[in-house]
């Protein structure tokens, strides 16, 4: 049975968590209120900034036709595939660097250069090589894969070398050390990398849609800007924010599931 002091501590933590959520909601409501009435009182030009009430009307009009859901689905699909490709390719290259220190030392300068390279410069190349549809995936992977490699490789280096040497002394192969020690111990690093990849991949997808796509929220933003429909631009941006929140929430659920399993196995 827990002590009264610990019970008070738990109640204080719960109250603090509720206060955090309430403050977040108040800040959001205050921002929307200020935005709406700044446009109504003509402090700003609603033709340039739109306003929340117009966004809701535009959302209903676009949603009733079904086109908005189509564009949202395209961007969501591209983002999920981009995240999966970045994690798989990045993890494979990070494992290669761990497996062969020679390969790591040879390719490390190239990783630095590629990480510093402005990825938007690769957009026209991907468009010529991959076409208007698959160039979006190229941009998504190009932006996130280098960071994935660096973060996962850094996580590998933090794994206790004592355990690896102990397994090696018992005659374990590198493949056994990888599967039994390195990858299970790297789950927190993989989850952290996945969190970073959500934002980076979404940036890559939108950038790719800006450059070449004929569908998706990035396409809607560019189209809305060209025809001067700021409501369309703002609705697309709001949906992007909602999509990022949903993806980040899914990663948080995955993290809780992984931690629960890890503690259970420990």
PDB file of C-alpha atoms in Angstrom:
ATOM      1  CA  UNK A   1       0.000   0.000   0.000  1.00  0.00           C
ATOM      2  CA  UNK A   2       1.392   3.423  -0.982  1.00  0.00           C
ATOM      3  CA  UNK A   3       2.120   6.052   1.658  1.00  0.00           C
ATOM      4  CA  UNK A   4       0.025   9.249   2.055  1.00  0.00           C
ATOM      5  CA  UNK A   5       3.047  11.304   0.996  1.00  0.00           C
ATOM      6  CA  UNK A   6       3.333   9.348  -2.252  1.00  0.00           C
ATOM      7  CA  UNK A   7      -0.414   9.698  -2.864  1.00  0.00           C
ATOM      8  CA  UNK A   8      -0.144  13.478  -2.461  1.00  0.00           C
ATOM      9  CA  UNK A   9       2.771  13.476  -4.887  1.00  0.00           C
ATOM     10  CA  UNK A  10       0.723  11.555  -7.486  1.00  0.00           C
ATOM     11  CA  UNK A  11      -2.237  13.933  -7.087  1.00  0.00           C
ATOM     12  CA  UNK A  12       0.075  16.920  -7.512  1.00  0.00           C
ATOM     13  CA  UNK A  13       1.537  15.385 -10.679  1.00  0.00           C
ATOM     14  CA  UNK A  14      -1.938  14.757 -12.103  1.00  0.00           C
ATOM     15  CA  UNK A  15      -3.015  18.332 -11.311  1.00  0.00           C
ATOM     16  CA  UNK A  16       0.135  19.643 -12.976  1.00  0.00           C
ATOM     17  CA  UNK A  17      -0.525  17.550 -16.090  1.00  0.00           C
ATOM     18  CA  UNK A  18      -4.102  18.802 -16.296  1.00  0.00           C
ATOM     19  CA  UNK A  19      -2.837  22.385 -15.856  1.00  0.00           C
ATOM     20  CA  UNK A  20      -0.379  21.888 -18.727  1.00  0.00           C
ATOM     21  CA  UNK A  21      -3.132  20.630 -21.048  1.00  0.00           C
ATOM     22  CA  UNK A  22      -5.507  23.426 -19.979  1.00  0.00           C
ATOM     23  CA  UNK A  23      -2.825  26.064 -20.608  1.00  0.00           C
ATOM     24  CA  UNK A  24      -2.179  24.637 -24.072  1.00  0.00           C
ATOM     25  CA  UNK A  25      -5.881  24.835 -24.929  1.00  0.00           C
ATOM     26  CA  UNK A  26      -6.151  28.384 -23.584  1.00  0.00           C
ATOM     27  CA  UNK A  27      -3.167  29.500 -25.675  1.00  0.00           C
ATOM     28  CA  UNK A  28      -4.681  27.933 -28.800  1.00  0.00           C
ATOM     29  CA  UNK A  29      -8.085  29.505 -28.122  1.00  0.00           C
ATOM     30  CA  UNK A  30      -6.461  32.895 -27.475  1.00  0.00           C
ATOM     31  CA  UNK A  31      -4.532  32.679 -30.755  1.00  0.00           C
ATOM     32  CA  UNK A  32      -7.670  31.794 -32.737  1.00  0.00           C
ATOM     33  CA  UNK A  33      -9.676  34.518 -30.985  1.00  0.00           C
ATOM     34  CA  UNK A  34      -7.016  37.154 -31.708  1.00  0.00           C
ATOM     35  CA  UNK A  35      -6.720  36.014 -35.325  1.00  0.00           C
ATOM     36  CA  UNK A  36     -10.497  36.086 -35.887  1.00  0.00           C
ATOM     37  CA  UNK A  37     -11.122  39.486 -34.365  1.00  0.00           C
ATOM     38  CA  UNK A  38      -8.007  41.066 -35.845  1.00  0.00           C
ATOM     39  CA  UNK A  39      -9.482  40.214 -39.247  1.00  0.00           C
ATOM     40  CA  UNK A  40     -13.014  41.308 -38.269  1.00  0.00           C
ATOM     41  CA  UNK A  41     -11.805  44.644 -36.895  1.00  0.00           C
ATOM     42  CA  UNK A  42      -9.598  45.088 -39.950  1.00  0.00           C
ATOM     43  CA  UNK A  43      -6.348  45.209 -38.034  1.00  0.00           C
ATOM     44  CA  UNK A  44      -5.118  42.874 -40.758  1.00  0.00           C
ATOM     45  CA  UNK A  45      -6.387  42.262 -44.280  1.00  0.00           C
ATOM     46  CA  UNK A  46      -8.451  39.056 -44.247  1.00  0.00           C
ATOM     47  CA  UNK A  47      -7.748  38.678 -47.975  1.00  0.00           C
ATOM     48  CA  UNK A  48      -4.112  38.059 -47.046  1.00  0.00           C
ATOM     49  CA  UNK A  49      -4.443  36.282 -43.691  1.00  0.00           C
ATOM     50  CA  UNK A  50      -7.914  34.685 -43.891  1.00  0.00           C
ATOM     51  CA  UNK A  51      -9.603  34.007 -40.519  1.00  0.00           C
ATOM     52  CA  UNK A  52     -10.738  30.925 -38.549  1.00  0.00           C
ATOM     53  CA  UNK A  53     -14.433  31.278 -39.451  1.00  0.00           C
ATOM     54  CA  UNK A  54     -13.558  31.392 -43.161  1.00  0.00           C
ATOM     55  CA  UNK A  55     -11.275  28.379 -42.753  1.00  0.00           C
ATOM     56  CA  UNK A  56     -14.123  26.317 -41.338  1.00  0.00           C
ATOM     57  CA  UNK A  57     -16.388  27.317 -44.240  1.00  0.00           C
ATOM     58  CA  UNK A  58     -13.665  26.517 -46.770  1.00  0.00           C
ATOM     59  CA  UNK A  59     -12.989  23.191 -45.083  1.00  0.00           C
ATOM     60  CA  UNK A  60     -16.649  22.192 -45.307  1.00  0.00           C
ATOM     61  CA  UNK A  61     -16.855  23.203 -48.967  1.00  0.00           C
ATOM     62  CA  UNK A  62     -13.706  21.287 -49.897  1.00  0.00           C
ATOM     63  CA  UNK A  63     -14.614  18.271 -47.773  1.00  0.00           C
ATOM     64  CA  UNK A  64     -18.095  18.023 -49.281  1.00  0.00           C
ATOM     65  CA  UNK A  65     -16.578  17.517 -52.712  1.00  0.00           C
ATOM     66  CA  UNK A  66     -14.204  14.840 -51.473  1.00  0.00           C
ATOM     67  CA  UNK A  67     -11.126  16.416 -53.075  1.00  0.00           C
ATOM     68  CA  UNK A  68      -9.667  17.533 -49.747  1.00  0.00           C
ATOM     69  CA  UNK A  69      -9.655  13.978 -48.366  1.00  0.00           C
ATOM     70  CA  UNK A  70      -7.969  12.793 -51.540  1.00  0.00           C
ATOM     71  CA  UNK A  71      -5.142  15.323 -51.178  1.00  0.00           C
ATOM     72  CA  UNK A  72      -4.814  14.588 -47.452  1.00  0.00           C
ATOM     73  CA  UNK A  73      -4.594  10.856 -48.165  1.00  0.00           C
ATOM     74  CA  UNK A  74      -1.916  11.397 -50.837  1.00  0.00           C
ATOM     75  CA  UNK A  75       0.280  13.397 -48.454  1.00  0.00           C
ATOM     76  CA  UNK A  76      -0.297  10.924 -45.598  1.00  0.00           C
ATOM     77  CA  UNK A  77       0.584   7.970 -47.815  1.00  0.00           C
ATOM     78  CA  UNK A  78       3.724   9.654 -49.136  1.00  0.00           C
ATOM     79  CA  UNK A  79       4.813  10.582 -45.619  1.00  0.00           C
ATOM     80  CA  UNK A  80       4.315   7.075 -44.200  1.00  0.00           C
ATOM     81  CA  UNK A  81       6.173   5.457 -47.100  1.00  0.00           C
ATOM     82  CA  UNK A  82       8.938   8.067 -46.813  1.00  0.00           C
ATOM     83  CA  UNK A  83       9.333   7.391 -43.074  1.00  0.00           C
ATOM     84  CA  UNK A  84       9.473   3.634 -43.666  1.00  0.00           C
ATOM     85  CA  UNK A  85      12.034   3.955 -46.470  1.00  0.00           C
ATOM     86  CA  UNK A  86      14.201   6.353 -44.454  1.00  0.00           C
ATOM     87  CA  UNK A  87      14.197   4.094 -41.396  1.00  0.00           C
ATOM     88  CA  UNK A  88      14.964   0.940 -43.374  1.00  0.00           C
ATOM     89  CA  UNK A  89      17.691   2.469 -45.550  1.00  0.00           C
ATOM     90  CA  UNK A  90      19.172   4.518 -42.709  1.00  0.00           C
ATOM     91  CA  UNK A  91      19.206   1.567 -40.306  1.00  0.00           C
ATOM     92  CA  UNK A  92      20.818  -0.686 -42.916  1.00  0.00           C
ATOM     93  CA  UNK A  93      23.606   1.831 -43.599  1.00  0.00           C
ATOM     94  CA  UNK A  94      24.137   2.443 -39.857  1.00  0.00           C
ATOM     95  CA  UNK A  95      24.463  -1.322 -39.346  1.00  0.00           C
ATOM     96  CA  UNK A  96      26.985  -1.433 -42.190  1.00  0.00           C
ATOM     97  CA  UNK A  97      29.029   1.299 -40.499  1.00  0.00           C
ATOM     98  CA  UNK A  98      28.956  -0.635 -37.210  1.00  0.00           C
ATOM     99  CA  UNK A  99      29.825  -3.876 -38.960  1.00  0.00           C
ATOM    100  CA  UNK A 100      32.787  -2.408 -40.850  1.00  0.00           C
ATOM    101  CA  UNK A 101      34.808   0.388 -39.255  1.00  0.00           C
ATOM    102  CA  UNK A 102      36.683   0.623 -42.561  1.00  0.00           C
ATOM    103  CA  UNK A 103      33.478   1.496 -44.426  1.00  0.00           C
ATOM    104  CA  UNK A 104      32.527   3.947 -41.679  1.00  0.00           C
ATOM    105  CA  UNK A 105      35.835   5.828 -41.889  1.00  0.00           C
ATOM    106  CA  UNK A 106      35.781   5.882 -45.703  1.00  0.00           C
ATOM    107  CA  UNK A 107      32.204   7.139 -46.023  1.00  0.00           C
ATOM    108  CA  UNK A 108      32.063   9.468 -43.009  1.00  0.00           C
ATOM    109  CA  UNK A 109      33.207  12.597 -44.955  1.00  0.00           C
ATOM    110  CA  UNK A 110      30.553  11.928 -47.595  1.00  0.00           C
ATOM    111  CA  UNK A 111      27.891  11.733 -44.866  1.00  0.00           C
ATOM    112  CA  UNK A 112      29.008  15.146 -43.589  1.00  0.00           C
ATOM    113  CA  UNK A 113      28.824  16.680 -47.076  1.00  0.00           C
ATOM    114  CA  UNK A 114      25.426  15.134 -47.841  1.00  0.00           C
ATOM    115  CA  UNK A 115      24.052  16.280 -44.500  1.00  0.00           C
ATOM    116  CA  UNK A 116      25.154  19.866 -45.193  1.00  0.00           C
ATOM    117  CA  UNK A 117      23.902  19.869 -48.794  1.00  0.00           C
ATOM    118  CA  UNK A 118      20.639  21.845 -49.312  1.00  0.00           C
ATOM    119  CA  UNK A 119      18.281  19.033 -50.317  1.00  0.00           C
ATOM    120  CA  UNK A 120      16.001  21.316 -52.323  1.00  0.00           C
ATOM    121  CA  UNK A 121      18.792  21.465 -54.917  1.00  0.00           C
ATOM    122  CA  UNK A 122      18.171  17.779 -55.594  1.00  0.00           C
ATOM    123  CA  UNK A 123      14.511  18.348 -56.510  1.00  0.00           C
ATOM    124  CA  UNK A 124      15.016  18.856 -60.276  1.00  0.00           C
ATOM    125  CA  UNK A 125      17.320  15.819 -60.397  1.00  0.00           C
ATOM    126  CA  UNK A 126      14.737  13.602 -58.697  1.00  0.00           C
ATOM    127  CA  UNK A 127      12.045  14.932 -61.026  1.00  0.00           C
ATOM    128  CA  UNK A 128      14.085  13.960 -64.108  1.00  0.00           C
ATOM    129  CA  UNK A 129      15.160  10.601 -62.687  1.00  0.00           C
ATOM    130  CA  UNK A 130      11.959   9.501 -60.935  1.00  0.00           C
ATOM    131  CA  UNK A 131       9.118  11.474 -62.531  1.00  0.00           C
ATOM    132  CA  UNK A 132       6.554  13.720 -60.907  1.00  0.00           C
ATOM    133  CA  UNK A 133       5.129  11.046 -58.585  1.00  0.00           C
ATOM    134  CA  UNK A 134       8.164   9.206 -57.229  1.00  0.00           C
ATOM    135  CA  UNK A 135      10.329  12.335 -56.969  1.00  0.00           C
ATOM    136  CA  UNK A 136       8.312  13.188 -53.834  1.00  0.00           C
ATOM    137  CA  UNK A 137       9.582   9.996 -52.195  1.00  0.00           C
ATOM    138  CA  UNK A 138      13.092  10.884 -53.334  1.00  0.00           C
ATOM    139  CA  UNK A 139      12.903  14.262 -51.600  1.00  0.00           C
ATOM    140  CA  UNK A 140      11.418  12.738 -48.438  1.00  0.00           C
ATOM    141  CA  UNK A 141      14.166  10.137 -48.157  1.00  0.00           C
ATOM    142  CA  UNK A 142      16.941  12.578 -49.111  1.00  0.00           C
ATOM    143  CA  UNK A 143      16.016  14.941 -46.284  1.00  0.00           C
ATOM    144  CA  UNK A 144      15.617  12.339 -43.530  1.00  0.00           C
ATOM    145  CA  UNK A 145      17.930   9.423 -44.341  1.00  0.00           C
ATOM    146  CA  UNK A 146      21.244  11.112 -43.452  1.00  0.00           C
ATOM    147  CA  UNK A 147      19.938  12.206 -40.050  1.00  0.00           C
ATOM    148  CA  UNK A 148      18.628   8.659 -39.560  1.00  0.00           C
ATOM    149  CA  UNK A 149      22.053   7.176 -40.257  1.00  0.00           C
ATOM    150  CA  UNK A 150      23.816   9.612 -37.928  1.00  0.00           C
ATOM    151  CA  UNK A 151      21.371   9.146 -35.038  1.00  0.00           C
ATOM    152  CA  UNK A 152      21.226   5.348 -35.222  1.00  0.00           C
ATOM    153  CA  UNK A 153      24.991   5.022 -35.600  1.00  0.00           C
ATOM    154  CA  UNK A 154      25.423   7.311 -32.585  1.00  0.00           C
ATOM    155  CA  UNK A 155      23.020   5.071 -30.655  1.00  0.00           C
ATOM    156  CA  UNK A 156      25.048   2.006 -31.594  1.00  0.00           C
ATOM    157  CA  UNK A 157      28.204   3.643 -30.214  1.00  0.00           C
ATOM    158  CA  UNK A 158      26.508   4.249 -26.864  1.00  0.00           C
ATOM    159  CA  UNK A 159      25.749   0.555 -26.374  1.00  0.00           C
ATOM    160  CA  UNK A 160      27.880  -0.967 -23.613  1.00  0.00           C
ATOM    161  CA  UNK A 161      30.987  -2.486 -25.186  1.00  0.00           C
ATOM    162  CA  UNK A 162      31.329  -4.776 -22.152  1.00  0.00           C
ATOM    163  CA  UNK A 163      28.328  -6.827 -23.233  1.00  0.00           C
ATOM    164  CA  UNK A 164      29.601  -7.076 -26.796  1.00  0.00           C
ATOM    165  CA  UNK A 165      33.055  -8.156 -25.668  1.00  0.00           C
ATOM    166  CA  UNK A 166      31.529 -10.706 -23.317  1.00  0.00           C
ATOM    167  CA  UNK A 167      29.541 -12.226 -26.172  1.00  0.00           C
ATOM    168  CA  UNK A 168      32.620 -12.145 -28.365  1.00  0.00           C
ATOM    169  CA  UNK A 169      34.603 -14.010 -25.701  1.00  0.00           C
ATOM    170  CA  UNK A 170      31.962 -16.750 -25.804  1.00  0.00           C
ATOM    171  CA  UNK A 171      32.454 -17.047 -29.555  1.00  0.00           C
ATOM    172  CA  UNK A 172      29.382 -15.094 -30.701  1.00  0.00           C
ATOM    173  CA  UNK A 173      29.408 -13.898 -34.283  1.00  0.00           C
ATOM    174  CA  UNK A 174      28.742 -10.296 -35.277  1.00  0.00           C
ATOM    175  CA  UNK A 175      25.334 -11.323 -36.550  1.00  0.00           C
ATOM    176  CA  UNK A 176      24.459 -12.815 -33.154  1.00  0.00           C
ATOM    177  CA  UNK A 177      25.709  -9.709 -31.328  1.00  0.00           C
ATOM    178  CA  UNK A 178      23.640  -7.556 -33.680  1.00  0.00           C
ATOM    179  CA  UNK A 179      20.426  -9.512 -33.171  1.00  0.00           C
ATOM    180  CA  UNK A 180      20.759 -10.302 -29.450  1.00  0.00           C
ATOM    181  CA  UNK A 181      22.348  -7.149 -28.014  1.00  0.00           C
ATOM    182  CA  UNK A 182      22.759  -4.238 -30.384  1.00  0.00           C
ATOM    183  CA  UNK A 183      19.285  -3.969 -31.957  1.00  0.00           C
ATOM    184  CA  UNK A 184      17.255  -4.702 -28.771  1.00  0.00           C
ATOM    185  CA  UNK A 185      19.327  -2.185 -26.787  1.00  0.00           C
ATOM    186  CA  UNK A 186      18.905   0.398 -29.573  1.00  0.00           C
ATOM    187  CA  UNK A 187      15.094   0.488 -29.459  1.00  0.00           C
ATOM    188  CA  UNK A 188      15.012   3.849 -27.555  1.00  0.00           C
ATOM    189  CA  UNK A 189      17.376   5.358 -30.145  1.00  0.00           C
ATOM    190  CA  UNK A 190      15.235   3.982 -32.983  1.00  0.00           C
ATOM    191  CA  UNK A 191      12.111   5.545 -31.438  1.00  0.00           C
ATOM    192  CA  UNK A 192      13.903   8.888 -31.000  1.00  0.00           C
ATOM    193  CA  UNK A 193      15.031   8.728 -34.623  1.00  0.00           C
ATOM    194  CA  UNK A 194      11.479   7.959 -35.700  1.00  0.00           C
ATOM    195  CA  UNK A 195      10.223  11.043 -33.850  1.00  0.00           C
ATOM    196  CA  UNK A 196      12.708  13.236 -35.704  1.00  0.00           C
ATOM    197  CA  UNK A 197      11.856  11.524 -38.991  1.00  0.00           C
ATOM    198  CA  UNK A 198       8.164  12.410 -38.705  1.00  0.00           C
ATOM    199  CA  UNK A 199       8.949  16.104 -39.087  1.00  0.00           C
ATOM    200  CA  UNK A 200      11.810  15.730 -41.550  1.00  0.00           C
ATOM    201  CA  UNK A 201       9.937  13.372 -43.861  1.00  0.00           C
ATOM    202  CA  UNK A 202       6.847  15.581 -43.854  1.00  0.00           C
ATOM    203  CA  UNK A 203       9.060  18.534 -44.826  1.00  0.00           C
ATOM    204  CA  UNK A 204      10.551  16.447 -47.652  1.00  0.00           C
ATOM    205  CA  UNK A 205       7.125  15.357 -48.889  1.00  0.00           C
ATOM    206  CA  UNK A 206       5.758  18.913 -48.949  1.00  0.00           C
ATOM    207  CA  UNK A 207       8.904  20.164 -50.646  1.00  0.00           C
ATOM    208  CA  UNK A 208       8.571  17.441 -53.270  1.00  0.00           C
ATOM    209  CA  UNK A 209       4.906  18.320 -53.804  1.00  0.00           C
ATOM    210  CA  UNK A 210       5.858  21.977 -54.210  1.00  0.00           C
ATOM    211  CA  UNK A 211       8.284  21.079 -56.988  1.00  0.00           C
ATOM    212  CA  UNK A 212       6.529  18.413 -59.012  1.00  0.00           C
ATOM    213  CA  UNK A 213       3.376  16.846 -57.599  1.00  0.00           C
ATOM    214  CA  UNK A 214      -0.128  17.129 -59.038  1.00  0.00           C
ATOM    215  CA  UNK A 215      -1.842  16.124 -55.784  1.00  0.00           C
ATOM    216  CA  UNK A 216      -1.344  16.446 -52.044  1.00  0.00           C
ATOM    217  CA  UNK A 217      -1.496  19.238 -49.481  1.00  0.00           C
ATOM    218  CA  UNK A 218       1.723  20.774 -50.816  1.00  0.00           C
ATOM    219  CA  UNK A 219       0.130  20.980 -54.250  1.00  0.00           C
ATOM    220  CA  UNK A 220      -2.940  22.671 -52.720  1.00  0.00           C
ATOM    221  CA  UNK A 221      -0.737  25.248 -50.978  1.00  0.00           C
ATOM    222  CA  UNK A 222       1.059  26.122 -54.219  1.00  0.00           C
ATOM    223  CA  UNK A 223      -2.199  26.177 -56.192  1.00  0.00           C
ATOM    224  CA  UNK A 224      -3.946  28.338 -53.567  1.00  0.00           C
ATOM    225  CA  UNK A 225      -1.063  30.811 -53.645  1.00  0.00           C
ATOM    226  CA  UNK A 226      -1.104  31.000 -57.432  1.00  0.00           C
ATOM    227  CA  UNK A 227      -4.843  31.747 -57.630  1.00  0.00           C
ATOM    228  CA  UNK A 228      -4.705  33.934 -54.498  1.00  0.00           C
ATOM    229  CA  UNK A 229      -7.068  31.729 -52.452  1.00  0.00           C
ATOM    230  CA  UNK A 230      -5.577  32.150 -48.985  1.00  0.00           C
ATOM    231  CA  UNK A 231      -8.391  30.128 -47.420  1.00  0.00           C
ATOM    232  CA  UNK A 232      -7.218  27.094 -49.372  1.00  0.00           C
ATOM    233  CA  UNK A 233      -3.620  27.708 -48.285  1.00  0.00           C
ATOM    234  CA  UNK A 234      -4.552  28.094 -44.623  1.00  0.00           C
ATOM    235  CA  UNK A 235      -6.803  25.015 -44.612  1.00  0.00           C
ATOM    236  CA  UNK A 236      -3.973  22.957 -46.116  1.00  0.00           C
ATOM    237  CA  UNK A 237      -1.514  24.242 -43.514  1.00  0.00           C
ATOM    238  CA  UNK A 238      -3.974  23.456 -40.707  1.00  0.00           C
ATOM    239  CA  UNK A 239      -4.368  19.912 -42.040  1.00  0.00           C
ATOM    240  CA  UNK A 240      -0.581  19.555 -42.200  1.00  0.00           C
ATOM    241  CA  UNK A 241      -0.372  20.565 -38.543  1.00  0.00           C
ATOM    242  CA  UNK A 242      -3.099  18.042 -37.678  1.00  0.00           C
ATOM    243  CA  UNK A 243      -1.331  15.317 -39.679  1.00  0.00           C
ATOM    244  CA  UNK A 244       1.956  15.957 -37.888  1.00  0.00           C
ATOM    245  CA  UNK A 245       0.196  15.768 -34.504  1.00  0.00           C
ATOM    246  CA  UNK A 246      -1.430  12.443 -35.429  1.00  0.00           C
ATOM    247  CA  UNK A 247       1.849  10.944 -36.679  1.00  0.00           C
ATOM    248  CA  UNK A 248       3.724  12.119 -33.608  1.00  0.00           C
ATOM    249  CA  UNK A 249       0.974  10.668 -31.400  1.00  0.00           C
ATOM    250  CA  UNK A 250       1.303   7.301 -33.147  1.00  0.00           C
ATOM    251  CA  UNK A 251       5.053   7.320 -32.513  1.00  0.00           C
ATOM    252  CA  UNK A 252       4.399   8.110 -28.836  1.00  0.00           C
ATOM    253  CA  UNK A 253       2.035   5.128 -28.631  1.00  0.00           C
ATOM    254  CA  UNK A 254       4.709   2.954 -30.231  1.00  0.00           C
ATOM    255  CA  UNK A 255       7.223   4.242 -27.684  1.00  0.00           C
ATOM    256  CA  UNK A 256       4.954   3.353 -24.758  1.00  0.00           C
ATOM    257  CA  UNK A 257       4.365  -0.113 -26.197  1.00  0.00           C
ATOM    258  CA  UNK A 258       8.118  -0.644 -26.682  1.00  0.00           C
ATOM    259  CA  UNK A 259       8.910   0.545 -23.132  1.00  0.00           C
ATOM    260  CA  UNK A 260       6.256  -1.699 -21.641  1.00  0.00           C
ATOM    261  CA  UNK A 261       7.606  -4.726 -23.488  1.00  0.00           C
ATOM    262  CA  UNK A 262      11.191  -3.801 -22.589  1.00  0.00           C
ATOM    263  CA  UNK A 263      10.404  -3.536 -18.866  1.00  0.00           C
ATOM    264  CA  UNK A 264       8.400  -6.747 -19.017  1.00  0.00           C
ATOM    265  CA  UNK A 265      11.292  -8.638 -20.611  1.00  0.00           C
ATOM    266  CA  UNK A 266      13.758  -7.116 -18.156  1.00  0.00           C
TER     267      UNK A 266
END
